[in-house]
Coordinates of C-alpha atoms in Angstrom, one line a residue:
Chain A
M919 CA -0.5 0.3 -0.4
R920 CA 0.8 4.1 -0.4
A921 CA 0.5 6.8 1.7
E922 CA 1.2 10.3 0.5
V923 CA 1.8 13.0 3.0
F924 CA 1.1 16.2 1.1
S925 CA 4.0 19.1 3.3
D926 CA 4.5 22.7 3.2
G927 CA 7.1 21.7 6.4
C928 CA 4.7 23.0 9.4
P929 CA 4.4 21.5 12.7
D930 CA 1.3 19.5 11.3
S931 CA 2.1 18.7 8.7
V932 CA 5.4 17.2 10.2
E933 CA 3.6 15.5 13.2
Q934 CA 1.1 13.9 10.0
L935 CA 4.5 12.2 9.1
R936 CA 5.3 11.3 12.3
V937 CA 2.7 9.4 13.3
L938 CA 2.2 7.3 9.8
R939 CA 6.4 6.2 9.9
K940 CA 4.7 4.7 13.8
V941 CA 1.8 2.9 12.0
A942 CA 4.6 1.5 9.1
E943 CA 6.1 -0.1 11.5
R944 CA 3.4 -2.2 12.4
F945 CA 2.2 -2.2 8.3
P946 CA 6.2 -3.9 6.9
G947 CA 3.9 -3.2 3.3
L948 CA 3.1 0.6 3.8
E949 CA 5.0 2.6 1.5
I950 CA 5.8 6.7 2.9
V951 CA 6.4 9.1 0.1
E952 CA 6.2 12.4 0.6
L953 CA 5.4 15.7 -1.6
P954 CA 4.8 18.8 -1.2
A955 CA 2.1 20.5 -1.0
D956 CA 1.6 23.2 -2.9
G957 CA 2.9 20.8 -6.4
P958 CA 0.9 19.5 -9.7
E959 CA 0.6 16.3 -7.7
A960 CA -1.7 17.5 -4.9
A961 CA -3.6 19.7 -6.6
E962 CA -4.5 17.2 -8.4
A963 CA -5.0 15.4 -5.1
G964 CA -8.3 17.9 -4.8
I965 CA -5.9 18.6 -1.5
I966 CA -5.7 22.6 -0.1
L967 CA -4.5 22.6 2.3
A968 CA -1.5 21.2 4.3
P969 CA -0.8 18.7 5.9
G970 CA -3.3 16.2 3.6
L971 CA -3.1 12.4 3.3
V972 CA -3.6 9.6 0.8
V973 CA -3.9 6.2 0.6
D974 CA -3.9 4.3 -1.6
G975 CA -5.7 6.8 -3.8
V976 CA -8.6 7.6 -1.0
V977 CA -8.0 10.6 0.7
L978 CA -8.3 11.1 4.2
S979 CA -7.4 14.0 5.5
I980 CA -6.9 17.1 4.2
G981 CA -5.9 20.6 7.3
R982 CA -5.3 18.2 9.9
V983 CA -3.0 15.6 11.5
L984 CA -4.4 12.1 11.2
S985 CA -5.0 10.3 14.4
A986 CA -2.6 6.6 14.5
G987 CA -6.0 4.9 15.4
R988 CA -7.8 6.1 11.7
I989 CA -5.4 5.4 9.3
R990 CA -4.9 1.5 11.6
R991 CA -8.1 1.9 11.3
F992 CA -8.6 1.8 7.6
L993 CA -5.4 -0.2 7.2
E994 CA -6.3 -2.6 8.8
Q995 CA -10.1 -2.9 6.7
H996 CA -8.5 -2.3 3.4
Q997 CA -5.7 -4.1 3.6
P998 CA -4.8 -7.3 1.6
T999 CA -6.7 -10.3 2.1
G1000 CA -5.0 -12.4 0.2
S1001 CA -2.2 -14.1 -0.1
Chain B
M196 CA -31.5 -12.1 -20.5
P197 CA -34.2 -9.3 -19.1
E198 CA -33.1 -6.2 -20.0
Q199 CA -33.4 -4.9 -16.0
R200 CA -30.9 -7.3 -15.7
C201 CA -29.1 -6.6 -18.3
V202 CA -28.7 -3.0 -17.3
R203 CA -27.4 -3.9 -14.2
Y204 CA -24.7 -5.3 -15.3
L205 CA -23.7 -3.4 -18.0
K206 CA -23.2 -0.1 -14.8
A207 CA -21.8 -2.5 -12.9
L208 CA -19.0 -3.5 -15.8
A209 CA -19.6 0.5 -17.2
D210 CA -15.7 0.5 -17.0
P211 CA -12.5 -1.0 -19.5
T212 CA -10.8 -2.5 -15.5
R213 CA -13.7 -4.2 -14.3
L214 CA -14.6 -5.4 -18.0
E215 CA -10.3 -7.0 -17.7
M216 CA -10.8 -8.9 -14.2
V217 CA -14.0 -10.2 -15.1
R218 CA -11.7 -11.5 -18.8
L219 CA -9.0 -12.5 -15.5
L220 CA -11.6 -13.8 -13.6
F221 CA -13.0 -16.1 -16.2
A222 CA -8.9 -18.3 -16.3
E223 CA -9.6 -19.1 -12.4
A224 CA -10.7 -18.1 -9.7
K225 CA -8.6 -15.0 -7.3
C226 CA -7.7 -13.3 -4.3
V227 CA -7.6 -9.9 -4.0
S228 CA -3.9 -9.1 -4.6
D229 CA -4.3 -11.7 -6.7
L230 CA -6.3 -9.5 -9.5
A231 CA -4.8 -6.2 -8.4
A232 CA -1.1 -7.7 -9.4
A233 CA -2.2 -8.8 -12.7
L234 CA -3.5 -5.9 -13.5
D235 CA -1.1 -3.5 -11.8
S236 CA -2.7 -1.7 -9.8
T237 CA -3.5 -0.9 -5.8
V238 CA -5.1 -3.5 -3.9
A239 CA -8.4 -0.9 -2.8
T240 CA -8.7 0.4 -5.9
T241 CA -9.1 -3.7 -7.0
S242 CA -11.4 -3.9 -3.9
Y243 CA -13.7 -1.0 -5.1
H244 CA -14.0 -2.8 -8.7
L245 CA -14.8 -5.8 -7.2
K246 CA -17.3 -4.7 -5.3
A247 CA -19.1 -3.1 -7.7
L248 CA -18.6 -6.5 -9.6
K249 CA -20.7 -7.9 -6.3
Q250 CA -23.8 -5.4 -6.4
G251 CA -23.9 -6.3 -9.6
G252 CA -24.3 -9.7 -9.6
I253 CA -21.4 -10.5 -11.8
V254 CA -18.7 -12.0 -8.7
T255 CA -19.7 -14.2 -5.6
E256 CA -17.1 -14.5 -3.3
R257 CA -15.9 -17.1 -1.3
R258 CA -13.4 -18.2 2.3
R259 CA -10.3 -20.5 1.5
G260 CA -8.6 -21.0 3.9
Q261 CA -7.8 -17.2 5.3
H262 CA -8.3 -15.1 2.3
I263 CA -11.0 -14.1 0.0
Y264 CA -11.1 -15.1 -3.3
Y265 CA -13.2 -14.3 -6.3
R266 CA -15.8 -16.1 -9.6
L267 CA -16.8 -15.5 -11.7
A268 CA -21.3 -15.9 -10.9
P269 CA -22.2 -19.0 -12.2
R270 CA -25.0 -17.2 -14.9
I271 CA -21.8 -14.5 -16.0
R272 CA -19.4 -17.8 -16.2
D273 CA -22.1 -19.3 -18.8
S274 CA -22.4 -15.8 -21.0
I275 CA -19.2 -16.5 -21.7
D276 CA -17.9 -17.9 -25.2
P277 CA -14.8 -21.2 -24.2
E278 CA -12.8 -19.0 -26.1
G279 CA -12.9 -16.3 -23.4
T280 CA -13.1 -13.2 -25.8
R281 CA -16.1 -12.3 -25.5
L282 CA -19.4 -12.0 -23.2
D283 CA -23.0 -12.4 -24.1
L284 CA -25.2 -10.4 -21.9
G285 CA -28.2 -10.7 -24.5
C286 CA -28.4 -7.0 -24.6
C287 CA -25.7 -6.8 -26.3
Q288 CA -21.9 -8.3 -26.3
L289 CA -19.0 -7.5 -24.9
V290 CA -15.0 -8.3 -26.3
F291 CA -12.4 -8.7 -24.3
A292 CA -9.1 -7.1 -24.9
E293 CA -6.2 -9.0 -23.1
G294 CA -4.7 -6.4 -21.3
R295 CA -7.7 -3.2 -22.0
G296 CA -10.4 -4.5 -20.8
G297 CA -12.8 -4.4 -23.6
D298 CA -14.7 -3.8 -26.3
V299 CA -18.5 -3.4 -28.3
A300 CA -19.5 -5.0 -29.9
T301 CA -22.8 -5.4 -30.7
G302 CA -25.9 -3.3 -28.6
P303 CA -27.7 -1.0 -28.3
T304 CA -24.8 1.8 -28.8
D305 CA -25.5 4.8 -26.0
T306 CA -26.1 2.0 -22.3
A307 CA -22.7 -0.2 -24.3
K308 CA -20.3 2.3 -25.1
A309 CA -20.4 3.4 -21.1
A310 CA -19.4 -0.7 -20.7
S311 CA -15.9 0.5 -23.0
A312 CA -15.4 3.8 -21.5
P313 CA -14.1 5.0 -18.5
P314 CA -15.8 6.3 -16.1
V315 CA -17.8 9.5 -17.2
E316 CA -18.1 13.0 -15.2
V317 CA -20.9 13.3 -13.3
Y318 CA -21.5 16.4 -12.7
L319 CA -23.3 18.4 -10.0
D320 CA -22.2 21.9 -10.0
Y321 CA -24.7 23.4 -11.9
A322 CA -25.4 26.2 -9.1
A323 CA -21.4 26.9 -10.4
T324 CA -21.9 27.6 -13.8
T325 CA -23.4 25.4 -16.6
P326 CA -22.2 23.6 -20.1
V327 CA -22.9 25.7 -23.1
H328 CA -26.2 24.9 -25.2
P329 CA -25.0 22.8 -27.6
A330 CA -27.6 25.5 -29.8
V331 CA -26.4 28.8 -28.3
R332 CA -22.9 27.1 -29.6
E333 CA -23.8 26.9 -32.8
A334 CA -25.7 31.3 -32.5
M335 CA -22.4 32.4 -31.6
L336 CA -20.0 30.7 -33.8
P337 CA -20.5 33.0 -37.1
F338 CA -20.0 35.8 -34.3
L339 CA -16.3 34.5 -33.5
D340 CA -15.9 34.7 -37.5
A341 CA -16.8 36.1 -40.0
E342 CA -19.6 38.8 -38.1
Y343 CA -16.9 40.3 -36.6
A344 CA -17.7 44.3 -36.7
N345 CA -17.7 46.8 -34.0
P346 CA -21.0 47.0 -33.3
S347 CA -21.1 51.1 -33.4
S348 CA -19.5 51.2 -36.5
I349 CA -21.7 52.8 -38.8
H350 CA -21.0 50.6 -42.3
T351 CA -23.6 47.8 -43.1
S352 CA -21.1 44.5 -41.5
G353 CA -21.3 46.9 -38.2
R354 CA -24.9 47.1 -38.2
R355 CA -25.2 43.5 -38.6
S356 CA -23.8 43.1 -35.0
R357 CA -26.0 45.9 -33.5
K358 CA -29.1 44.2 -35.2
A359 CA -27.3 40.5 -33.0
I360 CA -27.7 42.7 -30.5
S361 CA -30.5 44.4 -30.7
A362 CA -32.2 40.8 -31.3
A363 CA -30.6 39.0 -27.8
R364 CA -31.3 42.1 -25.8
E365 CA -35.1 41.6 -26.5
Q366 CA -35.6 37.8 -26.0
V367 CA -33.4 38.4 -23.1
A368 CA -36.3 40.9 -21.5
E369 CA -38.5 38.6 -22.7
L370 CA -37.2 36.5 -20.4
I371 CA -37.7 38.5 -17.7
G372 CA -40.9 40.6 -18.3
A373 CA -39.1 43.6 -19.3
E374 CA -39.1 46.5 -21.9
P375 CA -35.1 44.9 -23.8
G376 CA -35.0 49.5 -23.2
E377 CA -35.2 48.7 -20.0
V378 CA -31.8 46.1 -20.5
V379 CA -28.2 46.9 -19.6
L380 CA -26.5 44.2 -20.7
T381 CA -23.4 43.2 -18.9
G382 CA -20.0 41.4 -18.4
G383 CA -21.5 39.0 -16.4
G384 CA -23.4 38.9 -12.7
T385 CA -21.0 40.2 -9.8
E386 CA -21.3 43.2 -13.1
S387 CA -24.9 43.7 -12.3
D388 CA -25.1 43.0 -8.8
S389 CA -21.5 46.1 -8.9
L390 CA -24.1 48.7 -11.7
A391 CA -26.8 48.2 -9.9
I392 CA -25.7 48.3 -5.8
I393 CA -22.5 51.0 -6.5
G394 CA -23.7 52.4 -9.2
S395 CA -27.2 53.7 -6.9
A396 CA -24.6 55.1 -3.9
L397 CA -22.4 57.1 -6.7
A398 CA -25.7 58.3 -8.4
R399 CA -26.4 59.6 -4.7
L400 CA -23.3 60.1 -3.6
R401 CA -23.2 62.5 -6.7
D402 CA -25.8 64.9 -4.9
G403 CA -24.2 65.4 -1.8
R404 CA -25.6 62.1 0.2
R405 CA -25.1 58.3 1.3
G406 CA -27.4 56.9 3.4
H407 CA -28.6 53.2 4.6
I408 CA -28.6 49.8 2.7
I409 CA -29.7 46.8 4.0
T410 CA -28.2 43.2 2.7
S411 CA -28.7 39.6 3.4
A412 CA -26.0 37.9 6.1
I413 CA -27.0 34.8 3.0
E414 CA -26.0 37.1 0.1
H415 CA -23.6 36.6 -3.0
P416 CA -20.3 37.4 -2.5
A417 CA -20.5 40.5 -4.9
V418 CA -23.7 41.7 -3.2
L419 CA -21.4 41.7 0.3
G420 CA -18.2 43.2 -1.6
A421 CA -19.7 45.8 -3.6
C422 CA -21.7 46.9 -0.3
R423 CA -18.5 47.4 1.9
E424 CA -16.8 48.7 -0.4
L425 CA -19.7 51.3 0.1
E426 CA -19.2 51.2 3.5
Q427 CA -15.4 52.3 3.5
L428 CA -17.3 55.1 1.7
G429 CA -19.4 56.1 4.6
F430 CA -22.4 54.8 3.8
R431 CA -23.6 52.5 6.0
V432 CA -24.9 48.1 5.5
T433 CA -27.1 46.3 7.7
H434 CA -27.3 43.1 6.9
V435 CA -30.7 40.6 7.8
R436 CA -30.2 36.9 9.3
P437 CA -32.1 34.0 7.5
E438 CA -34.6 32.2 9.2
G439 CA -33.9 29.2 10.5
D440 CA -35.3 27.8 8.0
F441 CA -32.8 29.8 5.2
R442 CA -35.8 32.1 4.2
L443 CA -35.7 36.1 5.2
D444 CA -38.7 36.5 7.0
P445 CA -39.6 39.9 4.6
N446 CA -40.8 41.5 9.0
A447 CA -37.6 41.9 9.8
V448 CA -36.3 43.3 5.9
L449 CA -38.9 46.1 6.5
Q450 CA -37.9 46.6 10.2
A451 CA -34.5 47.5 9.2
I452 CA -35.8 50.7 7.3
E453 CA -34.3 53.5 8.5
D454 CA -35.0 56.9 8.0
D455 CA -32.1 57.3 5.3
T456 CA -32.7 53.3 3.7
F457 CA -32.2 54.4 0.0
L458 CA -31.5 50.6 -1.6
I459 CA -32.1 47.7 -0.3
T460 CA -30.6 44.1 -2.5
L461 CA -31.8 40.7 -2.2
M462 CA -31.6 38.0 -4.1
L463 CA -34.3 35.5 -5.2
V464 CA -32.8 32.3 -5.3
N465 CA -30.0 31.1 -2.7
N466 CA -26.9 29.9 -4.3
E467 CA -26.0 27.4 -2.0
T468 CA -29.8 25.8 -0.4
G469 CA -31.6 26.7 -3.9
T470 CA -33.9 28.9 -1.5
V471 CA -36.0 30.8 -3.3
Q472 CA -36.3 34.6 -0.7
P473 CA -39.9 37.2 0.0
V474 CA -38.4 39.3 -2.3
R475 CA -42.0 40.2 -4.2
E476 CA -43.5 40.4 -0.9
I477 CA -40.8 42.9 0.1
A478 CA -40.2 45.1 -2.5
R479 CA -44.1 45.8 -2.7
E480 CA -43.4 47.6 -0.3
A481 CA -39.7 48.4 0.2
R482 CA -41.7 50.7 -2.8
Q483 CA -44.2 52.7 -1.1
R484 CA -41.4 54.0 0.5
G485 CA -39.3 54.6 -2.4
I486 CA -36.5 52.6 -1.7
L487 CA -35.5 50.9 -4.9
V488 CA -35.3 47.3 -4.7
H489 CA -32.5 45.0 -6.6
T490 CA -32.4 41.5 -7.2
D491 CA -29.3 38.9 -7.4
A492 CA -31.8 36.9 -9.2
V493 CA -28.0 34.7 -11.4
Q494 CA -29.6 31.9 -9.9
A495 CA -32.9 32.3 -10.4
V496 CA -33.6 32.8 -14.2
G497 CA -33.7 30.1 -16.5
K498 CA -35.2 28.3 -12.8
M499 CA -38.1 29.2 -11.8
A500 CA -40.2 31.8 -13.9
V501 CA -39.4 36.1 -13.1
D502 CA -41.1 38.2 -14.6
V503 CA -40.1 42.2 -13.3
T504 CA -43.7 43.2 -13.1
D505 CA -44.8 40.1 -11.3
L506 CA -41.8 41.4 -8.7
G507 CA -41.6 45.1 -8.6
V508 CA -37.8 44.8 -8.5
D509 CA -36.2 48.4 -9.8
L510 CA -32.8 46.3 -10.2
L511 CA -32.1 43.0 -11.2
S512 CA -29.5 41.1 -11.9
V513 CA -28.9 38.1 -14.5
A514 CA -26.2 35.5 -15.8
A515 CA -25.8 34.1 -18.8
H516 CA -23.7 31.7 -17.8
K517 CA -26.6 29.9 -14.5
F518 CA -28.4 28.8 -17.7
Y519 CA -26.3 26.5 -20.6
G520 CA -24.8 31.0 -21.6
P521 CA -21.7 31.6 -22.4
K522 CA -19.6 32.6 -19.6
G523 CA -18.5 36.6 -19.1
V524 CA -21.8 37.9 -19.9
G525 CA -25.0 39.6 -18.1
A526 CA -27.6 41.5 -17.8
L527 CA -28.8 44.0 -15.5
F528 CA -32.7 45.4 -15.5
I529 CA -32.4 49.5 -14.5
R530 CA -36.6 50.2 -13.9
D531 CA -37.3 52.9 -16.6
G532 CA -36.4 56.3 -14.1
V533 CA -34.2 55.0 -12.7
A534 CA -30.4 55.9 -12.3
P535 CA -27.9 54.2 -11.1
L536 CA -24.2 56.2 -12.6
P537 CA -21.7 54.1 -14.4
L538 CA -18.9 52.0 -13.7
A539 CA -17.7 52.5 -17.4
P540 CA -19.0 55.4 -18.5
G541 CA -19.0 55.1 -22.3
H542 CA -21.6 55.2 -24.6
Q543 CA -22.7 52.4 -25.3
E544 CA -25.5 50.7 -24.2
N545 CA -28.0 54.8 -23.9
G546 CA -23.9 55.3 -21.9
R547 CA -24.6 53.2 -18.8
R548 CA -22.4 50.7 -19.3
G549 CA -19.3 52.2 -22.2
G550 CA -17.4 49.2 -23.7
T551 CA -17.2 47.3 -27.7
E552 CA -20.0 45.3 -26.5
N553 CA -19.2 41.2 -26.5
V554 CA -21.2 40.2 -29.6
A555 CA -20.9 36.7 -29.5
G556 CA -21.3 36.6 -26.1
I557 CA -24.8 38.4 -26.0
V558 CA -25.5 36.4 -29.0
G559 CA -25.7 33.3 -27.2
F560 CA -26.9 34.9 -24.3
G561 CA -29.7 35.8 -26.5
Q562 CA -30.4 31.9 -27.8
A563 CA -30.2 31.0 -24.3
A564 CA -32.7 33.1 -22.8
A565 CA -35.1 31.8 -26.0
L566 CA -34.2 28.5 -24.4
A567 CA -34.1 29.2 -21.2
R568 CA -38.3 30.2 -21.6
Q569 CA -38.9 27.3 -23.6
E570 CA -37.9 24.9 -21.8
L571 CA -39.1 25.9 -18.7
E572 CA -40.6 23.2 -17.8
P573 CA -39.6 20.7 -19.0
R574 CA -36.4 21.4 -17.2
R575 CA -37.9 21.7 -14.6
E576 CA -40.0 18.7 -14.0
H577 CA -36.4 16.6 -15.4
V578 CA -34.6 17.9 -12.9
T579 CA -37.7 17.2 -10.2
T580 CA -37.5 13.7 -11.0
L581 CA -33.6 13.9 -10.3
R582 CA -33.9 15.5 -6.7
E583 CA -36.6 13.4 -6.1
R584 CA -33.9 10.1 -7.5
L585 CA -31.1 12.1 -4.8
L586 CA -33.1 12.3 -1.8
G587 CA -32.7 8.4 -2.8
L588 CA -29.7 9.7 0.1
Q589 CA -32.1 9.4 3.1
D590 CA -32.5 5.9 2.9
A591 CA -29.0 4.4 1.7
I592 CA -27.4 6.2 5.0
P593 CA -28.6 8.0 8.6
S594 CA -28.3 10.8 9.5
V595 CA -28.9 12.9 6.9
R596 CA -30.7 16.3 6.5
V597 CA -32.4 19.0 3.5
N598 CA -30.9 22.7 4.3
G599 CA -33.6 24.4 2.8
H600 CA -37.0 26.4 3.2
P601 CA -39.9 23.0 2.3
E602 CA -41.3 24.6 0.4
H603 CA -40.2 27.9 -1.5
Q604 CA -37.3 25.5 -2.9
V605 CA -35.9 25.7 -6.4
P606 CA -35.7 22.5 -7.3
Y607 CA -31.8 22.4 -9.2
I608 CA -30.3 22.7 -6.4
M609 CA -29.9 20.4 -3.0
N610 CA -27.6 21.2 0.1
M611 CA -27.2 18.6 2.7
C612 CA -25.5 17.5 6.2
L613 CA -24.2 14.2 5.8
V614 CA -24.2 13.3 9.4
Y615 CA -20.7 13.4 10.4
V616 CA -19.0 13.3 6.7
D617 CA -16.5 15.7 7.0
A618 CA -17.7 17.1 3.6
L619 CA -14.7 18.2 2.1
L620 CA -13.1 15.2 1.9
L621 CA -16.1 13.5 0.2
Q622 CA -16.2 16.0 -2.3
T623 CA -12.4 15.2 -2.6
N624 CA -13.1 11.7 -2.8
L625 CA -16.0 11.9 -4.8
S626 CA -14.4 14.0 -7.0
R627 CA -11.7 11.2 -7.8
R628 CA -14.1 8.3 -8.9
G629 CA -15.5 11.4 -11.4
I630 CA -18.1 13.1 -9.6
C631 CA -18.2 16.3 -8.9
I632 CA -20.2 18.7 -6.2
S633 CA -19.8 21.6 -4.0
V634 CA -19.5 22.0 -0.3
G635 CA -19.3 25.6 0.9
S636 CA -16.7 26.0 3.1
A637 CA -13.0 27.8 1.8
C638 CA -10.2 27.9 2.0
A639 CA -8.9 31.1 4.3
S640 CA -5.9 31.8 6.3
G641 CA -4.3 28.7 5.9
K642 CA -7.5 26.6 7.9
L643 CA -10.8 25.7 6.5
E644 CA -13.6 28.1 7.4
P645 CA -17.9 27.2 7.0
S646 CA -20.2 28.3 5.0
Y647 CA -20.7 31.2 6.0
V648 CA -24.8 30.8 4.8
L649 CA -24.8 28.5 6.3
R650 CA -23.8 29.8 9.5
A651 CA -26.2 32.6 9.3
A652 CA -28.9 29.7 9.4
G653 CA -27.5 29.2 12.9
M654 CA -26.1 25.5 11.8
S655 CA -23.3 24.7 13.9
D656 CA -19.2 24.5 11.7
F657 CA -20.0 20.7 12.8
A658 CA -23.2 20.8 11.3
A659 CA -21.8 23.2 7.9
F660 CA -18.7 21.2 7.2
C661 CA -20.4 17.8 6.8
S662 CA -23.2 19.8 4.2
V663 CA -22.8 19.9 0.9
R664 CA -24.8 20.7 -1.3
F665 CA -25.6 19.0 -5.7
S666 CA -26.3 21.2 -8.0
L667 CA -28.7 19.4 -11.2
G668 CA -29.2 19.9 -14.6
R669 CA -30.3 18.9 -18.4
L670 CA -27.7 16.5 -19.6
L671 CA -27.4 14.1 -15.3
T672 CA -29.5 11.3 -15.5
V673 CA -32.0 9.4 -13.7
E674 CA -28.9 6.7 -13.9
D675 CA -26.4 8.9 -12.6
M676 CA -28.3 9.8 -9.8
D677 CA -28.0 6.3 -8.8
R678 CA -24.4 6.4 -9.2
V679 CA -23.9 9.5 -6.4
V680 CA -26.7 8.0 -4.6
G681 CA -24.4 4.5 -4.2
Q682 CA -21.0 6.2 -4.6
V683 CA -22.0 8.9 -1.4
A684 CA -23.6 5.5 1.0
E685 CA -19.7 4.1 0.2
L686 CA -17.7 6.6 0.8
S687 CA -19.8 8.3 4.1
T688 CA -20.0 4.6 5.6
F689 CA -16.3 4.7 5.9
L690 CA -15.7 8.9 6.4
R691 CA -17.7 8.8 8.5
E692 CA -14.9 6.6 10.9
I693 CA -12.1 8.6 10.0
R694 CA -12.8 11.9 12.0
T695 CA -15.2 12.8 15.5
P696 CA -17.4 15.5 15.3
E697 CA -14.6 17.0 17.6
E698 CA -12.9 16.7 14.6
I699 CA -15.1 18.0 12.1
G700 CA -16.3 21.4 14.2
Q701 CA -17.4 22.9 17.3
C702 CA -21.0 22.2 18.3
D703 CA -23.2 24.0 19.8
E704 CA -27.6 23.9 20.1
N705 CA -27.7 23.8 16.8
C706 CA -25.5 21.2 16.0
P707 CA -27.1 17.7 14.1
C708 CA -25.9 15.2 17.3
L709 CA -28.9 16.5 19.1
W710 CA -31.6 16.1 16.5
E711 CA -34.2 13.7 16.4
G712 CA -34.0 10.5 15.1
V713 CA -29.7 10.5 14.2
A714 CA -27.9 8.6 16.3

């Protein structure tokens, strides 16, 4: 799975990245990509405020830090069910 | 195969990826990660498509140990030829093309084409703007090409341009029940509002007077901005708030009148909720007291019958692009005897709006106005059907409320509060799935602000941040509505788990958490 964090370097963006890395410890298959919040990828994803979080094409957060528990719950529900 | 079932299958297969999945599953049952790998896609995306195929009765699932495997439903499997190249649904045939989905071989063209094309964008933002009607485009083309002469020129070519403008002016006047001479063509709704409000104030200022203006707290930024500018010049402005049902109380407006009130400016239909405001009742009283009445009818014209005599207003703003005309052109009705000062002096428009006319735009505006007049009722009926279908959301997901007046409402705009769903996240994810809707919240100074319209009607930040606007139009179909209901329901279910109410916005006594029957 691929998690994209759209960051502008603000404390919330830094925190979102930290939270995500913590979550990734329990989801080794989770690839984390940091992208600029003012770049074309952000515009394409509809991220109008940092931090933004997109996991496997699903926009989970805009302008707020999404908690570890909520990210975990999403990953658990959407992780591969097959081999 | 019964037609209904065939349509269900085609809807489920309306994506090349899903056709490719059917081809892969014909070979053997697969789990989601194997399918994702074979498609070179993500598990989440593949799961999303699998769910649609499952709902459409195309695939079934079966658990094997820790894994869930997907296989074709027997009826679908039996409809594929032994070589796995063609799916015969009875109503049409789909041909698999290895690695890139399928193509339609035979069958009813419109529905079948959808099965081989990428997901079609469903546009539900007609209140923001509308697509130009083909007949409007056709009418405009000559004036972007051979008929380029300046309508102020007195040669033959110029006179043809002048004649086209006159015809368009008549068409616009007919749409709103005005005389052609009372219609000033402008560069759009915002300019019309500015000419009405600032122009009226400047005419007063020229005589050395200022005074008081009444407007509402739910006006379009064009009106609020004009009023704000006038406050800088020493005019006083009262903003009347609507009731909890999003409608203004006429008495509240009339009670705000002061000795030097010279202008009341109120929108006829609110752009966020679609609620029709009591402009007629207010205008009747106000004019008896010698106060000018302006209405921003940008969201009303083309959506409901608008007649300036019936409304009794002195000034009325219109924008072409809200009813299938081009952008950058509009009109201001100015009742005979009313004389706002021009913002751009010049000889055009009888000295009321200078500048060489946008001839092509004006011709398109006229054509759009003529069509709106002819098709007012069928368009309303069509949109009412769509609206009723969209209301199915109330059955599809719990805790949904329509924001707007229950009776005084145009069917074209539906604002809904989906409790506990972050509207911005819903809008963004719908957009990624090809569905365009709107939210009232705005990004200001690095943070999100709730819709000022919803807040003015007393909604909490939380409820406002959970509200979305669907605005409907002529190119939408009932099938589109079903797709929207399905997608909104699916996304709402998981978005409700992503945010706590506190994270979405502040609650107060109007918070939907407290509404009766809301979990």
